[in-house]
mmCIF file of C-alpha atoms and ligand atoms in Angstrom:
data_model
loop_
_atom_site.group_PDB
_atom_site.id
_atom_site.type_symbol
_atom_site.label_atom_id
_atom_site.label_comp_id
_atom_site.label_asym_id
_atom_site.label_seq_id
_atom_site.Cartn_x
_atom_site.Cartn_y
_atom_site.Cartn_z
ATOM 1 C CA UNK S 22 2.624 -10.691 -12.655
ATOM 2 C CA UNK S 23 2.144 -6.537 -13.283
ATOM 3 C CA UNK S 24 3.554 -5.012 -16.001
ATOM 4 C CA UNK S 25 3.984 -1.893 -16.879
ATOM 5 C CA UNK S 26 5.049 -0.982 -20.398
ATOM 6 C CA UNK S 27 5.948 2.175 -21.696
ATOM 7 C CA UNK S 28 3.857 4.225 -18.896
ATOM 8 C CA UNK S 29 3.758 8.188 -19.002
ATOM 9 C CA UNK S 30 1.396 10.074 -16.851
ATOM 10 C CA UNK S 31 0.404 13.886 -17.520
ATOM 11 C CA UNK S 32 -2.587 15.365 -15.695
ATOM 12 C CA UNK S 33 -4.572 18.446 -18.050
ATOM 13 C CA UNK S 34 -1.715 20.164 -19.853
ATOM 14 C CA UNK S 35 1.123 20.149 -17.475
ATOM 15 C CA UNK S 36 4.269 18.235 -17.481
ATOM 16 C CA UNK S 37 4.722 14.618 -17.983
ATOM 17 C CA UNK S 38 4.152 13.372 -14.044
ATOM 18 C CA UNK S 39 5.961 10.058 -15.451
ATOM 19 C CA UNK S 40 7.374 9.065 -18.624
ATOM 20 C CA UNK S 41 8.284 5.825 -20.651
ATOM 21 C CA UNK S 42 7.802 3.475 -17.238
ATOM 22 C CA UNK S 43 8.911 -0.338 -17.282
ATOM 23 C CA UNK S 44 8.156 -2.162 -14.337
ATOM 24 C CA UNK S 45 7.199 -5.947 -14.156
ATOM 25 C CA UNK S 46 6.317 -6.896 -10.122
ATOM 26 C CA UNK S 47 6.247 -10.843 -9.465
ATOM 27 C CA UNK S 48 4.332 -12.697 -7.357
ATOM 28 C CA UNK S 49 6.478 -12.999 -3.744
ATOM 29 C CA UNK S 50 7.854 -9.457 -4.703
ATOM 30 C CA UNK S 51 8.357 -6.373 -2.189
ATOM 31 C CA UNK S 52 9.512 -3.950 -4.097
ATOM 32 C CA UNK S 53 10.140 0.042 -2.736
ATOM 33 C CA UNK S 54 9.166 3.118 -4.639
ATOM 34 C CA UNK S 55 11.786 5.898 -3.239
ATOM 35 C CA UNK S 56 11.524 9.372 -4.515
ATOM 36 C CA UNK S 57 11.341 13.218 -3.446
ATOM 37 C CA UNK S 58 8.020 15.166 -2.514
ATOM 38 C CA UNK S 59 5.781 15.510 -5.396
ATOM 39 C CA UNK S 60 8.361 13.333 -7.602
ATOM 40 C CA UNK S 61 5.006 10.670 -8.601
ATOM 41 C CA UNK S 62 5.135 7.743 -6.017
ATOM 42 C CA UNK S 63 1.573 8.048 -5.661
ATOM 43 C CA UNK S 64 0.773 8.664 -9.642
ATOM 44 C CA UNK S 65 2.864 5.015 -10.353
ATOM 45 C CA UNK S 66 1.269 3.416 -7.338
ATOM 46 C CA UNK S 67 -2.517 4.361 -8.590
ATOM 47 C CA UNK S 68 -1.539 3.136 -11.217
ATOM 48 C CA UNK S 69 -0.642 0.000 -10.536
ATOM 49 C CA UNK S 70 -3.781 -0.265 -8.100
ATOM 50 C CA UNK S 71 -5.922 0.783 -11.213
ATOM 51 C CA UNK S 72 -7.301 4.076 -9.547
ATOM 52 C CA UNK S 73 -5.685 6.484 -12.404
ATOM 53 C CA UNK S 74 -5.358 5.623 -15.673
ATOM 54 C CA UNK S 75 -1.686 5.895 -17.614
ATOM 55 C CA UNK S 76 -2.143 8.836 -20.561
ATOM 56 C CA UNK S 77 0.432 6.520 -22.250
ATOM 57 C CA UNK S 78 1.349 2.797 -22.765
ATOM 58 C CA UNK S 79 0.128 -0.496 -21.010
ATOM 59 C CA UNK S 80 -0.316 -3.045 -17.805
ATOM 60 C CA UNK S 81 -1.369 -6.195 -17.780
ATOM 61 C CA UNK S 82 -1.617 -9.290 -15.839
ATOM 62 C CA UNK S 83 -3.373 -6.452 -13.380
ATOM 63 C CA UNK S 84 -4.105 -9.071 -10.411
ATOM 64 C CA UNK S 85 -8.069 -9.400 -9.160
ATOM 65 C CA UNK S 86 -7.503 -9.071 -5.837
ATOM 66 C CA UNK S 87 -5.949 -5.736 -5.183
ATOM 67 C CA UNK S 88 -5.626 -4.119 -1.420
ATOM 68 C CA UNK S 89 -4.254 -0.775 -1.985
ATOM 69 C CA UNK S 90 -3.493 1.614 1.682
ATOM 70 C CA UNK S 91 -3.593 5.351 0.622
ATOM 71 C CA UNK S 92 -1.462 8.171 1.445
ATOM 72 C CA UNK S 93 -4.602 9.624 3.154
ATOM 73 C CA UNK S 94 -6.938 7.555 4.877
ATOM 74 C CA UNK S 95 -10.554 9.682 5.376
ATOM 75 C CA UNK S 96 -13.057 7.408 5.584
ATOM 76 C CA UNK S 97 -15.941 10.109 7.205
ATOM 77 C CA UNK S 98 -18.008 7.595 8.564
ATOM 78 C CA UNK S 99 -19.401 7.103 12.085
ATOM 79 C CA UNK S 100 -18.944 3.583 11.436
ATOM 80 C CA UNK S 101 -16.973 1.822 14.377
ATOM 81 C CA UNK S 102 -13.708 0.344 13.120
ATOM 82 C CA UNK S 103 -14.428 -3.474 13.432
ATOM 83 C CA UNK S 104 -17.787 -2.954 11.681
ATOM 84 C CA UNK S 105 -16.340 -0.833 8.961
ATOM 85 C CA UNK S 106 -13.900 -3.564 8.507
ATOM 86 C CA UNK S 107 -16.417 -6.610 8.328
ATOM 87 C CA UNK S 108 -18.413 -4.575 5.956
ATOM 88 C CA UNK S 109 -15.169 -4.205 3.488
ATOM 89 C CA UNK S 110 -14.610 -7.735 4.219
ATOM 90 C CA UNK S 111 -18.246 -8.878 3.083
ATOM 91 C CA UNK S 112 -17.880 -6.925 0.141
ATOM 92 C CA UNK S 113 -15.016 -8.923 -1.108
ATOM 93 C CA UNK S 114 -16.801 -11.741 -0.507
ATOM 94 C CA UNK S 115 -16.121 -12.950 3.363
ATOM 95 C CA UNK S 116 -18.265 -14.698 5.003
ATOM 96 C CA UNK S 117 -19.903 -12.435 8.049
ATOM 97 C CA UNK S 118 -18.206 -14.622 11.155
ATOM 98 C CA UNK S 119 -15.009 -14.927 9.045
ATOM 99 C CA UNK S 120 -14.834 -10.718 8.354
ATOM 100 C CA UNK S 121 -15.228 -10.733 11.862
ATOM 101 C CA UNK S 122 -12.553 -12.841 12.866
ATOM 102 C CA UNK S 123 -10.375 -11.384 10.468
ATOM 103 C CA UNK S 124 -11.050 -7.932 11.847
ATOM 104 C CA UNK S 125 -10.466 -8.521 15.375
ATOM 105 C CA UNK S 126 -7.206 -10.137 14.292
ATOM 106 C CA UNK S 127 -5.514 -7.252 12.211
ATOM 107 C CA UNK S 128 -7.114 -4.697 14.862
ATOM 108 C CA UNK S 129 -5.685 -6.648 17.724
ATOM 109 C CA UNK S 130 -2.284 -7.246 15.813
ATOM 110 C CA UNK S 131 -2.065 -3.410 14.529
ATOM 111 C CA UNK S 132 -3.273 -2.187 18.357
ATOM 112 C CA UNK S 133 -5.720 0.316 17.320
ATOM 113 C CA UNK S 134 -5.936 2.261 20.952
ATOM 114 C CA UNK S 135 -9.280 3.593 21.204
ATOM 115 C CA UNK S 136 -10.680 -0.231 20.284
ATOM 116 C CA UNK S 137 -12.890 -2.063 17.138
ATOM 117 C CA UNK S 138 -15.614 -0.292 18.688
ATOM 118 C CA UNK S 139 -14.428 3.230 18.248
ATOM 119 C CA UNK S 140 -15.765 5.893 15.401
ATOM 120 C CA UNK S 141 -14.045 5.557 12.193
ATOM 121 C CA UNK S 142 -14.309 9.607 11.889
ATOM 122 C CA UNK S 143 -12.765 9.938 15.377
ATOM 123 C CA UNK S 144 -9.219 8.088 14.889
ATOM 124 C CA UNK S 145 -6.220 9.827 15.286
ATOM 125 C CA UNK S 146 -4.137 10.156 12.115
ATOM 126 C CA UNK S 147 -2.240 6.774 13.025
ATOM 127 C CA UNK S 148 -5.106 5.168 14.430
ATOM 128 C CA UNK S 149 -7.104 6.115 11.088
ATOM 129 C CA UNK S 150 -3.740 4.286 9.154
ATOM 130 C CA UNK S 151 -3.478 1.394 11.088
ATOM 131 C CA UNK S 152 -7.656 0.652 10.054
ATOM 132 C CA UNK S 153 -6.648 1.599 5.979
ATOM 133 C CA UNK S 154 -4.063 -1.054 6.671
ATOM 134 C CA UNK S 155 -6.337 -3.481 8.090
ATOM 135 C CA UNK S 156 -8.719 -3.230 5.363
ATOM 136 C CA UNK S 157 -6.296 -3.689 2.469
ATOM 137 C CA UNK S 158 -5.338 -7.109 4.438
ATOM 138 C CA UNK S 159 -9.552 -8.042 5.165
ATOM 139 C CA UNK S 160 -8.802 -10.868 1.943
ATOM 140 C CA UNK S 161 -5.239 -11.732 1.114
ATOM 141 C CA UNK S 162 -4.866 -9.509 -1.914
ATOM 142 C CA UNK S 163 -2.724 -11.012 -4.676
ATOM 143 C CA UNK S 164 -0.962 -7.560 -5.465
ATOM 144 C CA UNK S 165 -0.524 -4.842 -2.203
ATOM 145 C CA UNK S 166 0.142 -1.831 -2.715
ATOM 146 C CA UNK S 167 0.994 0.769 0.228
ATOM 147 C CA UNK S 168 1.432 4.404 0.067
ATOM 148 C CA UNK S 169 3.343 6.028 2.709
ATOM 149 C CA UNK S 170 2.239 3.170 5.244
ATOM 150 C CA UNK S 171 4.736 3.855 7.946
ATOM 151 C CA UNK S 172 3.800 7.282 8.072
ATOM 152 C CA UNK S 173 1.680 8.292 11.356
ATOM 153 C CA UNK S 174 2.520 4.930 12.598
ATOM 154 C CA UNK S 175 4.167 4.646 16.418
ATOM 155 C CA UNK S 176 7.202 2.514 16.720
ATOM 156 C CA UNK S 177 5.274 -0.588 18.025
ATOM 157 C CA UNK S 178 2.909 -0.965 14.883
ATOM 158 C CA UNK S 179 5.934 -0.058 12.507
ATOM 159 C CA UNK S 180 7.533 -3.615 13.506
ATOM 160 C CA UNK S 181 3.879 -5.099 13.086
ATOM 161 C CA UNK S 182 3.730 -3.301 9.359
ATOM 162 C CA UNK S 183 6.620 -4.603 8.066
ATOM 163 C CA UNK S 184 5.755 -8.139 9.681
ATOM 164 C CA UNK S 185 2.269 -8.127 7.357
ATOM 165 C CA UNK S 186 4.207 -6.902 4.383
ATOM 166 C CA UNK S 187 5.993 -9.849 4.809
ATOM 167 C CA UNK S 188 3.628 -11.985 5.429
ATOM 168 C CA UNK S 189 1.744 -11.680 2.733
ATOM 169 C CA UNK S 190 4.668 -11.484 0.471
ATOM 170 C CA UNK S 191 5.146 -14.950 1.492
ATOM 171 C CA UNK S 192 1.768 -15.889 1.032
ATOM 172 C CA UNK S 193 2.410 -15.268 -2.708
ATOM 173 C CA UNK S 194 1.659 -11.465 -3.028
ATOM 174 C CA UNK S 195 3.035 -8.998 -5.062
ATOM 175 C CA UNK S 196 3.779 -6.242 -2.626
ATOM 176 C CA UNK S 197 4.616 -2.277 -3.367
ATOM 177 C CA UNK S 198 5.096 0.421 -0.990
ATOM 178 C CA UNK S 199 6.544 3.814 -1.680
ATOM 179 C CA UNK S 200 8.721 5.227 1.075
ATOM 180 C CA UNK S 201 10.982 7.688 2.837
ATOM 181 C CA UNK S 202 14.500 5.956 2.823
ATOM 182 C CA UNK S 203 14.796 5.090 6.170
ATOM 183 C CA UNK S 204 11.821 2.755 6.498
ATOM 184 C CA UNK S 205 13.301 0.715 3.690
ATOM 185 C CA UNK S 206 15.926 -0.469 6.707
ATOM 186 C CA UNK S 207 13.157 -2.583 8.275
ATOM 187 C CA UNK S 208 12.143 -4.691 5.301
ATOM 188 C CA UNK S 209 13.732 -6.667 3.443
ATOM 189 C CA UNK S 210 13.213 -5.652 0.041
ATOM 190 C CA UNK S 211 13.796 -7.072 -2.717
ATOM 191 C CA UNK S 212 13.706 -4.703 -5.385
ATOM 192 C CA UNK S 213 13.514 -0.869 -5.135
ATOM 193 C CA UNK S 214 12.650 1.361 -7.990
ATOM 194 C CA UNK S 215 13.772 5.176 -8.185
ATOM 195 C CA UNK S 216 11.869 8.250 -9.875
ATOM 196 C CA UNK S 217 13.777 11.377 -10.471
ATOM 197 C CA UNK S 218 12.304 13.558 -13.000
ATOM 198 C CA UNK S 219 9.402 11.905 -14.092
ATOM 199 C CA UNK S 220 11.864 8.712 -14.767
ATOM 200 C CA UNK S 221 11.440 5.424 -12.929
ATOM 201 C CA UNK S 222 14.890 3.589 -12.888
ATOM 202 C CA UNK S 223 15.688 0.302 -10.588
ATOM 203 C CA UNK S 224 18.216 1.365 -7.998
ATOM 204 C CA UNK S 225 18.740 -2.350 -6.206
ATOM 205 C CA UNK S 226 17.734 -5.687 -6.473
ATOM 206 C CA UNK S 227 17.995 -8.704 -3.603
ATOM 207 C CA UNK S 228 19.085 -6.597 -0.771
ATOM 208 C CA UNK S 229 18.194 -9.015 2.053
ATOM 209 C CA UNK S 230 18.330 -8.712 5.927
ATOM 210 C CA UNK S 231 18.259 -5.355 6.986
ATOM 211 C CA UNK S 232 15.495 -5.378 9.396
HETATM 212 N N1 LIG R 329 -5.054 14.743 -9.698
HETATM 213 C C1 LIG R 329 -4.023 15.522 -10.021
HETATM 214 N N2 LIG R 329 -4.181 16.578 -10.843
HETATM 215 C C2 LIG R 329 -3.155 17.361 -11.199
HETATM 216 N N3 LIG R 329 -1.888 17.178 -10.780
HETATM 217 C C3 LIG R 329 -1.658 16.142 -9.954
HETATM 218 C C4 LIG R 329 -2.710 15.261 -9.530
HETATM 219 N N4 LIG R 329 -2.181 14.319 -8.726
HETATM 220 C C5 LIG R 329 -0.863 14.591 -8.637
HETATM 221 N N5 LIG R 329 -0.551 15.687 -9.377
HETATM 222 C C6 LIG R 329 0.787 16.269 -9.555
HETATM 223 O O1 LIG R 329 1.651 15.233 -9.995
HETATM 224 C C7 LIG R 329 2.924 15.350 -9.377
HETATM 225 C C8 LIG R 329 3.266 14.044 -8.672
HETATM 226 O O2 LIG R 329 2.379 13.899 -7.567
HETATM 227 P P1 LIG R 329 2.391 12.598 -6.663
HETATM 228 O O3 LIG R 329 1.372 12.789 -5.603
HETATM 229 O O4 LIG R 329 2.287 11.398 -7.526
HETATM 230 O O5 LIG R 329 3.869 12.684 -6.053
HETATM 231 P P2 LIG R 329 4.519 11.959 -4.787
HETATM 232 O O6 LIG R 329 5.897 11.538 -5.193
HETATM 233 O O7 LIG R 329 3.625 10.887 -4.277
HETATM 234 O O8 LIG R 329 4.595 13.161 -3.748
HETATM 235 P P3 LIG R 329 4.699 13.163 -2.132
HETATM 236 O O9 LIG R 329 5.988 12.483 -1.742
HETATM 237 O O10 LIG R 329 4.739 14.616 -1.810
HETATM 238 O O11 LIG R 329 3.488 12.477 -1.598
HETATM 239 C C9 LIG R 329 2.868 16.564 -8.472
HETATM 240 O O12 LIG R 329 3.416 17.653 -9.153
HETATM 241 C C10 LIG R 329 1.386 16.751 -8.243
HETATM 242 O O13 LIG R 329 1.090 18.106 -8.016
#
């Protein structure tokens, strides 16, 4: 589906963020993205999601349908969370009654505390994650991509996470999350990629039921 060929990243004049990056991500795939603090997990993933553009080399077969969770969520809006969801569901194209539904589902499966009804702004850290997750799952995206989502998240939504990932890996999805190395534990993953000095390298392939 994605690939990347030949990918470097360098912001102004500093050094190479990432350099010479192959990476092809199939449809069905969840694939990890492990790395230290300021190593470029997020650089490759806005990548992929089309937010930054490579200094060097290509992708292609980019997917339409992208849902992409940031490491920070800060939607400043006063916006309740179930209407700021339907409206990012109408945008790509849902129906009102169907945004809706889908809303109250991911809200109700994710167990956003305060409730749908409560200010976007408002939202604990978690909270605020669990509605960034939400709205990258409003249309089935053919490519998901999810930085840091465990982060903030309590235990209970962690196992719900993991189950979406899933999900909508099996729904035919290409699915990419970056990660601290436990988290990779509870998924199975299927391919995980390592960066280490600005070098992307594949560190496992097919490692299966270790939820
Ligand atoms: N917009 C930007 N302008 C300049 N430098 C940037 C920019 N974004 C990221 N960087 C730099 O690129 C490097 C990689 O950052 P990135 O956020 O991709 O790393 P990361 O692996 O996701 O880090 P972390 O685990 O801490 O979130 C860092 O040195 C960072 O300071």
């Amino acid at each position: 589906m994605v690939t990347l060929a030949g990918v470097g990243k360098q912001y102004g004049r500093g050094r190479p963020v990432l350099a010479d990056v192959d990476m092809t991500v199939r449809a069905g795939d969840v694939v990890s993205v492990v790395g230290g603090n300021g190593s470029g997990k997020s650089t490759l993933l806005r990548i992929l999601a089309g937010i930054t553009l490579p200094t060097t080399g290509t992708l292609t077969d980019v997917p339409y349908s992208v849902g992409y969770v940031p490491e920070r969520f800060s939607a400043n809006t006063r916006m309740a969370a179930h209407s700021y969801l339907c409206h990012m569901g109408r945008i790509r194209g849902l129906p009102t009654r169907r945004a809706s539904e889908r809303a109250d589902e991911l809200l109700e499966r994710l167990k956003l505390e305060p409730g749908p009804e409560f200010s976007i702004r408002d939202l604990s850290k978690g909270n605020a994650q669990k509605v960034a997750v939400a709205q990258s799952l409003m249309t089935r995206p053919d490519l998901l991509i999810l930085d840091e989502p465990w982060s903030g998240l309590d235990t209970s939504a962690h196992g719900t996470l993991s189950a979406l990932i899933t999900e909508t890996a099996a729904a035919g999805a290409a699915v990419v999350f970056t990660d601290h190395r436990e988290s990779v534990a509870r998924m199975e993953v299927f391919q995980r990629y390592e960066i280490e000095g600005g070098r992307v390298r594949k560190s496992l392939r097919r490692r299966q039921g270790h939820r």
